[in-house]
Amino acid sequence: YLLDFAENITYTGLEISETMKSEAESINLKYLSQANFQLYDGNKIPFENESFDKVMTVNTIYFWENPVEFFNEVYRVLKKDGSFVLTFAKKDFMKNLAFTADFKLYNYEDVEELVAQTNFKRMIRSDKEEWITSKTGTFVKRKYKVLTIKK
């Protein structure tokens, strides 16, 4: 999706599941000259220091084993003046979903406390909401956060 809206960029996707890596490659066949998908352990980002201009993730923070260490990993691989965009659904919304019982849920304040323990300097908060169709076919308002965290 991103590659349709930008020129002269490359995209690297990290995945902890071989199945999801294969699925990403399959879905993005037409972009494989610009996009690379690889496996990693979910903790150590397998790239040199200052490798990326931007890092983004959507709905993954719930699974990070050690969030502060992972934030610092992202910081490590970001170039000077790089940005990290983190998106997650609010705890109040997520706690009512049956499949999130084992997720670690967050509100903005929780993430702000984690980021304060890292080397990141600035954070911009955006509150968003959208109407989505649930698995039962009903419309549900999903509220989520987009944090742009700057080096």
CSV table of N, CA and C in Angstrom, one decimal:
chain,number,residue,atom,x,y,z
A,1,TYR,N,0.8,-1.2,0.0
A,1,TYR,CA,0.0,0.0,0.0
A,1,TYR,C,0.9,1.3,0.0
A,2,LEU,N,1.9,1.3,0.8
A,2,LEU,CA,2.8,2.4,0.9
A,2,LEU,C,3.5,2.7,-0.4
A,3,LEU,N,3.9,1.6,-1.0
A,3,LEU,CA,4.7,1.8,-2.2
A,3,LEU,C,3.9,2.3,-3.4
A,4,ASP,N,2.6,2.3,-3.3
A,4,ASP,CA,1.8,2.9,-4.3
A,4,ASP,C,1.8,4.4,-4.2
A,5,PHE,N,2.2,4.9,-3.1
A,5,PHE,CA,2.1,6.4,-2.9
A,5,PHE,C,3.4,7.1,-2.8
A,6,ALA,N,4.5,6.4,-3.0
A,6,ALA,CA,5.8,7.0,-2.9
A,6,ALA,C,6.7,6.5,-4.0
A,7,GLU,N,7.7,7.3,-4.4
A,7,GLU,CA,8.7,6.9,-5.4
A,7,GLU,C,10.0,6.8,-4.7
A,8,ASN,N,10.9,6.0,-5.3
A,8,ASN,CA,12.3,5.9,-4.9
A,8,ASN,C,12.4,5.5,-3.4
A,9,ILE,N,11.6,4.6,-2.9
A,9,ILE,CA,11.8,4.1,-1.5
A,9,ILE,C,11.9,2.6,-1.6
A,10,THR,N,12.4,2.1,-0.5
A,10,THR,CA,12.5,0.7,-0.3
A,10,THR,C,11.8,0.4,1.0
A,11,TYR,N,11.3,-0.8,1.1
A,11,TYR,CA,10.5,-1.2,2.3
A,11,TYR,C,11.1,-2.5,2.8
A,12,THR,N,11.3,-2.6,4.1
A,12,THR,CA,11.7,-3.9,4.7
A,12,THR,C,10.7,-4.2,5.8
A,13,GLY,N,10.2,-5.4,5.7
A,13,GLY,CA,9.2,-5.9,6.6
A,13,GLY,C,9.8,-7.0,7.5
A,14,LEU,N,9.6,-7.0,8.8
A,14,LEU,CA,10.1,-8.0,9.7
A,14,LEU,C,9.0,-8.8,10.2
A,15,GLU,N,9.2,-10.1,10.3
A,15,GLU,CA,8.1,-11.0,10.8
A,15,GLU,C,8.7,-12.1,11.6
A,16,ILE,N,8.0,-12.5,12.7
A,16,ILE,CA,8.4,-13.6,13.5
A,16,ILE,C,7.9,-14.9,13.0
A,17,SER,N,6.9,-14.9,12.1
A,17,SER,CA,6.3,-16.1,11.7
A,17,SER,C,6.6,-16.4,10.2
A,18,GLU,N,7.1,-17.6,9.9
A,18,GLU,CA,7.4,-18.0,8.5
A,18,GLU,C,6.1,-17.9,7.7
A,19,THR,N,5.0,-18.3,8.2
A,19,THR,CA,3.7,-18.2,7.5
A,19,THR,C,3.4,-16.8,7.1
A,20,MET,N,3.5,-15.9,8.1
A,20,MET,CA,3.2,-14.5,7.8
A,20,MET,C,4.2,-13.8,6.8
A,21,LYS,N,5.4,-14.2,6.9
A,21,LYS,CA,6.4,-13.7,6.0
A,21,LYS,C,6.1,-14.2,4.5
A,22,SER,N,5.7,-15.4,4.4
A,22,SER,CA,5.3,-16.0,3.1
A,22,SER,C,4.1,-15.3,2.6
A,23,GLU,N,3.1,-15.0,3.5
A,23,GLU,CA,1.9,-14.3,3.1
A,23,GLU,C,2.2,-12.9,2.6
A,24,ALA,N,3.1,-12.2,3.3
A,24,ALA,CA,3.4,-10.8,2.9
A,24,ALA,C,4.1,-10.8,1.6
A,25,GLU,N,5.0,-11.8,1.3
A,25,GLU,CA,5.6,-11.9,0.0
A,25,GLU,C,4.6,-12.2,-1.1
A,26,SER,N,3.7,-13.1,-0.8
A,26,SER,CA,2.6,-13.4,-1.8
A,26,SER,C,1.7,-12.2,-2.1
A,27,ILE,N,1.3,-11.5,-1.1
A,27,ILE,CA,0.4,-10.4,-1.3
A,27,ILE,C,1.1,-9.3,-2.0
A,28,ASN,N,2.4,-9.1,-1.8
A,28,ASN,CA,3.2,-8.0,-2.4
A,28,ASN,C,4.1,-8.4,-3.5
A,29,LEU,N,3.7,-9.4,-4.3
A,29,LEU,CA,4.6,-9.9,-5.4
A,29,LEU,C,5.0,-8.7,-6.3
A,30,LYS,N,4.1,-7.8,-6.7
A,30,LYS,CA,4.5,-6.8,-7.6
A,30,LYS,C,5.5,-5.8,-7.0
A,31,TYR,N,5.7,-5.8,-5.7
A,31,TYR,CA,6.6,-4.9,-5.1
A,31,TYR,C,8.0,-5.5,-4.6
A,32,LEU,N,8.2,-6.7,-4.9
A,32,LEU,CA,9.4,-7.4,-4.4
A,32,LEU,C,10.7,-6.8,-4.9
A,33,SER,N,10.7,-6.0,-5.9
A,33,SER,CA,11.9,-5.3,-6.3
A,33,SER,C,12.2,-4.1,-5.3
A,34,GLN,N,11.2,-3.6,-4.6
A,34,GLN,CA,11.3,-2.6,-3.7
A,34,GLN,C,11.1,-3.0,-2.2
A,35,ALA,N,10.5,-4.2,-2.0
A,35,ALA,CA,10.2,-4.6,-0.7
A,35,ALA,C,10.9,-5.9,-0.4
A,36,ASN,N,11.4,-6.0,0.8
A,36,ASN,CA,12.1,-7.2,1.3
A,36,ASN,C,11.4,-7.6,2.6
A,37,PHE,N,11.1,-8.9,2.8
A,37,PHE,CA,10.5,-9.4,4.0
A,37,PHE,C,11.5,-10.4,4.6
A,38,GLN,N,11.7,-10.3,5.9
A,38,GLN,CA,12.6,-11.3,6.5
A,38,GLN,C,12.1,-11.6,7.9
A,39,LEU,N,12.6,-12.8,8.3
A,39,LEU,CA,12.3,-13.3,9.7
A,39,LEU,C,13.2,-12.7,10.7
A,40,TYR,N,12.7,-12.5,11.9
A,40,TYR,CA,13.6,-12.1,13.0
A,40,TYR,C,13.0,-12.7,14.3
A,41,ASP,N,13.7,-12.5,15.4
A,41,ASP,CA,13.3,-13.2,16.6
A,41,ASP,C,12.3,-12.4,17.5
A,42,GLY,N,11.9,-11.2,17.0
A,42,GLY,CA,11.0,-10.3,17.7
A,42,GLY,C,11.6,-9.4,18.7
A,43,ASN,N,12.9,-9.5,18.9
A,43,ASN,CA,13.6,-8.7,19.9
A,43,ASN,C,14.7,-7.9,19.3
A,44,LYS,N,15.6,-8.6,18.6
A,44,LYS,CA,16.8,-7.9,18.1
A,44,LYS,C,16.6,-7.7,16.6
A,45,ILE,N,16.6,-6.4,16.2
A,45,ILE,CA,16.3,-6.0,14.8
A,45,ILE,C,17.6,-6.3,14.1
A,46,PRO,N,17.6,-7.2,13.0
A,46,PRO,CA,18.8,-7.6,12.4
A,46,PRO,C,19.4,-6.7,11.3
A,47,PHE,N,19.7,-5.5,11.8
A,47,PHE,CA,20.3,-4.5,10.9
A,47,PHE,C,21.3,-3.7,11.7
A,48,GLU,N,22.2,-3.1,10.9
A,48,GLU,CA,23.3,-2.2,11.5
A,48,GLU,C,22.6,-1.0,12.1
A,49,ASN,N,23.4,-0.3,12.9
A,49,ASN,CA,23.0,1.0,13.5
A,49,ASN,C,22.7,2.0,12.4
A,50,GLU,N,21.7,2.8,12.6
A,50,GLU,CA,21.3,3.9,11.7
A,50,GLU,C,21.1,3.4,10.2
A,51,SER,N,20.3,2.4,10.1
A,51,SER,CA,20.0,1.8,8.8
A,51,SER,C,18.8,2.4,8.1
A,52,PHE,N,17.9,2.9,8.9
A,52,PHE,CA,16.6,3.3,8.4
A,52,PHE,C,16.2,4.8,8.7
A,53,ASP,N,15.5,5.4,7.7
A,53,ASP,CA,15.0,6.8,7.9
A,53,ASP,C,13.7,6.8,8.8
A,54,LYS,N,12.9,5.8,8.5
A,54,LYS,CA,11.7,5.6,9.2
A,54,LYS,C,11.4,4.2,9.6
A,55,VAL,N,10.8,4.0,10.7
A,55,VAL,CA,10.3,2.7,11.2
A,55,VAL,C,8.9,2.8,11.6
A,56,MET,N,8.0,1.9,11.2
A,56,MET,CA,6.6,1.9,11.6
A,56,MET,C,6.2,0.5,12.0
A,57,THR,N,5.2,0.5,12.8
A,57,THR,CA,4.5,-0.7,13.2
A,57,THR,C,3.1,-0.4,13.6
A,58,VAL,N,2.2,-1.4,13.3
A,58,VAL,CA,0.8,-1.3,13.6
A,58,VAL,C,0.4,-2.5,14.4
A,59,ASN,N,-0.1,-2.3,15.6
A,59,ASN,CA,-0.7,-3.4,16.4
A,59,ASN,C,0.3,-4.5,16.8
A,60,THR,N,1.6,-4.1,17.1
A,60,THR,CA,2.5,-5.1,17.5
A,60,THR,C,3.0,-4.9,18.9
A,61,ILE,N,2.8,-3.8,19.5
A,61,ILE,CA,3.3,-3.5,20.8
A,61,ILE,C,2.8,-4.5,21.9
A,62,TYR,N,1.6,-5.0,21.6
A,62,TYR,CA,1.0,-5.9,22.6
A,62,TYR,C,1.8,-7.2,22.8
A,63,PHE,N,2.7,-7.5,21.9
A,63,PHE,CA,3.5,-8.7,21.9
A,63,PHE,C,4.9,-8.6,22.2
A,64,TRP,N,5.4,-7.3,22.4
A,64,TRP,CA,6.8,-7.1,22.7
A,64,TRP,C,7.1,-7.7,24.1
A,65,GLU,N,8.2,-8.5,24.1
A,65,GLU,CA,8.6,-9.1,25.4
A,65,GLU,C,9.1,-8.1,26.4
A,66,ASN,N,9.9,-7.2,25.9
A,66,ASN,CA,10.5,-6.1,26.7
A,66,ASN,C,10.3,-4.8,25.9
A,67,PRO,N,9.3,-4.0,26.1
A,67,PRO,CA,9.0,-2.9,25.3
A,67,PRO,C,10.1,-1.8,25.4
A,68,VAL,N,10.7,-1.5,26.5
A,68,VAL,CA,11.8,-0.5,26.6
A,68,VAL,C,13.0,-1.0,25.7
A,69,GLU,N,13.4,-2.2,25.8
A,69,GLU,CA,14.5,-2.7,25.0
A,69,GLU,C,14.1,-2.7,23.5
A,70,PHE,N,12.9,-2.9,23.2
A,70,PHE,CA,12.5,-2.9,21.8
A,70,PHE,C,12.5,-1.5,21.3
A,71,PHE,N,12.0,-0.5,22.1
A,71,PHE,CA,12.1,0.9,21.7
A,71,PHE,C,13.6,1.3,21.4
A,72,ASN,N,14.4,0.8,22.3
A,72,ASN,CA,15.9,1.1,22.1
A,72,ASN,C,16.4,0.5,20.9
A,73,GLU,N,15.9,-0.7,20.5
A,73,GLU,CA,16.4,-1.3,19.3
A,73,GLU,C,16.0,-0.5,18.1
A,74,VAL,N,14.7,0.0,18.1
A,74,VAL,CA,14.3,0.9,17.0
A,74,VAL,C,15.1,2.1,17.0
A,75,TYR,N,15.4,2.7,18.1
A,75,TYR,CA,16.3,3.9,18.1
A,75,TYR,C,17.6,3.6,17.5
A,76,ARG,N,18.2,2.4,17.8
A,76,ARG,CA,19.5,2.0,17.3
A,76,ARG,C,19.5,2.0,15.8
A,77,VAL,N,18.5,1.5,15.2
A,77,VAL,CA,18.5,1.3,13.7
A,77,VAL,C,18.0,2.5,12.9
A,78,LEU,N,17.5,3.5,13.7
A,78,LEU,CA,17.1,4.8,13.0
A,78,LEU,C,18.3,5.7,12.7
A,79,LYS,N,18.3,6.3,11.6
A,79,LYS,CA,19.3,7.3,11.3
A,79,LYS,C,19.0,8.5,12.1
A,80,LYS,N,20.0,9.4,12.1
A,80,LYS,CA,19.9,10.7,12.8
A,80,LYS,C,18.6,11.4,12.3
A,81,ASP,N,17.8,12.0,13.1
A,81,ASP,CA,16.6,12.7,12.8
A,81,ASP,C,15.5,11.7,12.2
A,82,GLY,N,15.7,10.4,12.5
A,82,GLY,CA,14.7,9.4,12.0
A,82,GLY,C,13.5,9.5,12.9
A,83,SER,N,12.4,8.9,12.3
A,83,SER,CA,11.1,8.8,13.1
A,83,SER,C,10.6,7.4,13.1
A,84,PHE,N,9.9,7.1,14.2
A,84,PHE,CA,9.3,5.9,14.5
A,84,PHE,C,7.8,6.1,14.7
A,85,VAL,N,7.0,5.5,13.9
A,85,VAL,CA,5.5,5.7,14.0
A,85,VAL,C,5.0,4.4,14.5
A,86,LEU,N,4.3,4.5,15.7
A,86,LEU,CA,3.8,3.4,16.4
A,86,LEU,C,2.2,3.6,16.5
A,87,THR,N,1.5,2.6,16.0
A,87,THR,CA,0.0,2.7,16.1
A,87,THR,C,-0.5,1.5,16.9
A,88,PHE,N,-1.4,1.8,17.8
A,88,PHE,CA,-2.0,0.7,18.6
A,88,PHE,C,-3.5,1.2,19.0
A,89,ALA,N,-4.3,0.2,19.2
A,89,ALA,CA,-5.7,0.5,19.6
A,89,ALA,C,-5.7,0.7,21.1
A,90,LYS,N,-6.6,1.5,21.6
A,90,LYS,CA,-6.6,1.9,23.0
A,90,LYS,C,-7.1,0.6,23.8
A,91,LYS,N,-6.5,0.6,25.0
A,91,LYS,CA,-6.8,-0.5,26.0
A,91,LYS,C,-8.3,-0.6,26.2
A,92,ASP,N,-9.1,0.5,26.3
A,92,ASP,CA,-10.5,0.4,26.6
A,92,ASP,C,-11.3,-0.3,25.4
A,93,PHE,N,-10.8,-0.1,24.2
A,93,PHE,CA,-11.4,-0.8,23.1
A,93,PHE,C,-11.0,-2.3,23.0
A,94,MET,N,-9.7,-2.5,23.2
A,94,MET,CA,-9.1,-3.9,23.0
A,94,MET,C,-9.6,-4.8,24.1
A,95,LYS,N,-9.8,-4.4,25.3
A,95,LYS,CA,-10.1,-5.3,26.4
A,95,LYS,C,-11.4,-6.0,26.2
A,96,ASN,N,-12.3,-5.4,25.4
A,96,ASN,CA,-13.6,-6.0,25.1
A,96,ASN,C,-13.6,-7.1,24.0
A,97,LEU,N,-12.4,-7.3,23.4
A,97,LEU,CA,-12.4,-8.2,22.3
A,97,LEU,C,-11.9,-9.6,22.8
A,98,ALA,N,-12.6,-10.6,22.4
A,98,ALA,CA,-12.4,-12.0,22.9
A,98,ALA,C,-10.9,-12.4,22.6
A,99,PHE,N,-10.4,-12.1,21.5
A,99,PHE,CA,-9.1,-12.6,21.1
A,99,PHE,C,-7.9,-11.9,21.8
A,100,THR,N,-8.1,-10.9,22.6
A,100,THR,CA,-7.0,-10.1,23.2
A,100,THR,C,-6.7,-10.5,24.6
A,101,ALA,N,-7.2,-11.6,25.1
A,101,ALA,CA,-7.1,-12.0,26.5
A,101,ALA,C,-5.6,-12.1,26.8
A,102,ASP,N,-4.7,-12.5,25.9
A,102,ASP,CA,-3.3,-12.7,26.2
A,102,ASP,C,-2.5,-11.5,25.8
A,103,PHE,N,-3.1,-10.5,25.3
A,103,PHE,CA,-2.3,-9.3,24.8
A,103,PHE,C,-2.0,-8.4,26.0
A,104,LYS,N,-0.8,-7.7,26.0
A,104,LYS,CA,-0.5,-6.7,26.9
A,104,LYS,C,-1.1,-5.4,26.3
A,105,LEU,N,-2.1,-4.8,27.0
A,105,LEU,CA,-2.8,-3.6,26.4
A,105,LEU,C,-2.3,-2.3,27.0
A,106,TYR,N,-2.4,-1.3,26.2
A,106,TYR,CA,-1.8,0.0,26.5
A,106,TYR,C,-2.7,1.2,26.2
A,107,ASN,N,-2.6,2.2,27.0
A,107,ASN,CA,-3.2,3.5,26.7
A,107,ASN,C,-2.0,4.4,26.4
A,108,TYR,N,-2.3,5.6,26.0
A,108,TYR,CA,-1.2,6.6,25.6
A,108,TYR,C,-0.3,6.8,26.8
A,109,GLU,N,-0.8,6.9,28.0
A,109,GLU,CA,0.1,7.2,29.1
A,109,GLU,C,1.0,6.1,29.4
A,110,ASP,N,0.6,4.8,29.2
A,110,ASP,CA,1.4,3.7,29.4
A,110,ASP,C,2.6,3.7,28.5
A,111,VAL,N,2.4,4.0,27.2
A,111,VAL,CA,3.4,4.1,26.2
A,111,VAL,C,4.3,5.3,26.5
A,112,GLU,N,3.8,6.4,26.9
A,112,GLU,CA,4.6,7.5,27.2
A,112,GLU,C,5.6,7.2,28.3
A,113,GLU,N,5.2,6.5,29.3
A,113,GLU,CA,6.1,6.1,30.4
A,113,GLU,C,7.2,5.2,29.8
A,114,LEU,N,6.9,4.3,28.9
A,114,LEU,CA,7.9,3.4,28.3
A,114,LEU,C,8.9,4.3,27.5
A,115,VAL,N,8.4,5.1,26.7
A,115,VAL,CA,9.3,6.0,25.8
A,115,VAL,C,10.2,6.8,26.7
A,116,ALA,N,9.7,7.3,27.8
A,116,ALA,CA,10.5,8.2,28.7
A,116,ALA,C,11.7,7.4,29.2
A,117,GLN,N,11.7,6.1,29.2
A,117,GLN,CA,12.8,5.3,29.7
A,117,GLN,C,13.8,5.0,28.5
A,118,THR,N,13.6,5.6,27.4
A,118,THR,CA,14.5,5.3,26.2
A,118,THR,C,15.3,6.5,25.8
A,119,ASN,N,16.0,6.4,24.7
A,119,ASN,CA,16.8,7.6,24.2
A,119,ASN,C,16.0,8.5,23.3
A,120,PHE,N,14.8,8.2,23.0
A,120,PHE,CA,14.0,9.0,22.1
A,120,PHE,C,13.7,10.4,22.8
A,121,LYS,N,13.7,11.4,22.0
A,121,LYS,CA,13.6,12.8,22.5
A,121,LYS,C,12.2,13.4,22.4
A,122,ARG,N,11.4,13.2,21.4
A,122,ARG,CA,10.1,13.8,21.2
A,122,ARG,C,9.1,12.8,20.7
A,123,MET,N,7.8,13.2,21.1
A,123,MET,CA,6.7,12.3,20.7
A,123,MET,C,5.5,13.2,20.3
A,124,ILE,N,4.9,12.9,19.2
A,124,ILE,CA,3.7,13.6,18.8
A,124,ILE,C,2.6,12.6,18.8
A,125,ARG,N,1.5,12.9,19.4
A,125,ARG,CA,0.4,12.0,19.6
A,125,ARG,C,-0.8,12.4,18.7
A,126,SER,N,-1.4,11.5,18.1
A,126,SER,CA,-2.6,11.7,17.3
A,126,SER,C,-3.6,10.7,17.7
A,127,ASP,N,-4.8,11.2,18.0
A,127,ASP,CA,-5.9,10.3,18.3
A,127,ASP,C,-6.8,10.1,17.1
A,128,LYS,N,-7.0,8.9,16.8
A,128,LYS,CA,-7.8,8.5,15.5
A,128,LYS,C,-9.0,7.6,15.9
A,129,GLU,N,-9.9,7.6,15.0
A,129,GLU,CA,-11.0,6.6,15.1
A,129,GLU,C,-11.5,6.3,13.8
A,130,GLU,N,-12.1,5.1,13.7
A,130,GLU,CA,-12.7,4.6,12.4
A,130,GLU,C,-13.8,3.6,12.7
A,131,TRP,N,-14.7,3.6,11.8
A,131,TRP,CA,-15.7,2.6,11.9
A,131,TRP,C,-15.3,1.4,11.1
A,132,ILE,N,-15.3,0.2,11.7
A,132,ILE,CA,-15.0,-1.0,11.1
A,132,ILE,C,-16.1,-2.1,11.2
A,133,THR,N,-16.1,-3.1,10.4
A,133,THR,CA,-17.1,-4.1,10.5
A,133,THR,C,-16.5,-5.3,11.3
A,134,SER,N,-17.2,-5.6,12.3
A,134,SER,CA,-16.7,-6.7,13.2
A,134,SER,C,-16.9,-8.1,12.5
A,135,LYS,N,-16.4,-9.1,13.1
A,135,LYS,CA,-16.6,-10.5,12.5
A,135,LYS,C,-18.0,-10.9,12.5
A,136,THR,N,-18.9,-10.3,13.3
A,136,THR,CA,-20.3,-10.6,13.4
A,136,THR,C,-21.1,-9.8,12.4
A,137,GLY,N,-20.4,-8.8,11.7
A,137,GLY,CA,-21.1,-8.0,10.7
A,137,GLY,C,-21.6,-6.7,11.2
A,138,THR,N,-21.4,-6.4,12.5
A,138,THR,CA,-21.9,-5.1,13.1
A,138,THR,C,-20.8,-4.1,12.9
A,139,PHE,N,-21.2,-2.8,12.9
A,139,PHE,CA,-20.2,-1.7,12.8
A,139,PHE,C,-19.7,-1.4,14.3
A,140,VAL,N,-18.4,-1.2,14.4
A,140,VAL,CA,-17.8,-0.9,15.7
A,140,VAL,C,-16.9,0.3,15.5
A,141,LYS,N,-16.9,1.2,16.4
A,141,LYS,CA,-16.0,2.4,16.3
A,141,LYS,C,-14.7,2.0,17.0
A,142,ARG,N,-13.6,2.0,16.3
A,142,ARG,CA,-12.3,1.6,16.8
A,142,ARG,C,-11.5,2.9,17.0
A,143,LYS,N,-11.1,3.1,18.3
A,143,LYS,CA,-10.3,4.3,18.6
A,143,LYS,C,-8.8,3.8,18.7
A,144,TYR,N,-7.9,4.5,18.1
A,144,TYR,CA,-6.5,4.1,18.2
A,144,TYR,C,-5.6,5.3,18.3
A,145,LYS,N,-4.4,5.0,18.6
A,145,LYS,CA,-3.4,6.1,18.8
A,145,LYS,C,-2.3,5.9,17.7
A,146,VAL,N,-1.8,7.0,17.2
A,146,VAL,CA,-0.7,7.1,16.3
A,146,VAL,C,0.3,8.0,17.0
A,147,LEU,N,1.5,7.4,17.3
A,147,LEU,CA,2.5,8.1,18.0
A,147,LEU,C,3.7,8.2,17.0
A,148,THR,N,4.1,9.5,16.8
A,148,THR,CA,5.3,9.7,16.0
A,148,THR,C,6.4,10.0,17.0
A,149,ILE,N,7.4,9.2,17.1
A,149,ILE,CA,8.5,9.3,18.1
A,149,ILE,C,9.7,9.6,17.3
A,150,LYS,N,10.4,10.7,17.7
A,150,LYS,CA,11.5,11.2,17.0
A,150,LYS,C,12.8,11.0,17.8
A,151,LYS,N,13.9,10.7,17.0
A,151,LYS,CA,15.2,10.5,17.5
A,151,LYS,C,15.8,11.9,18.0
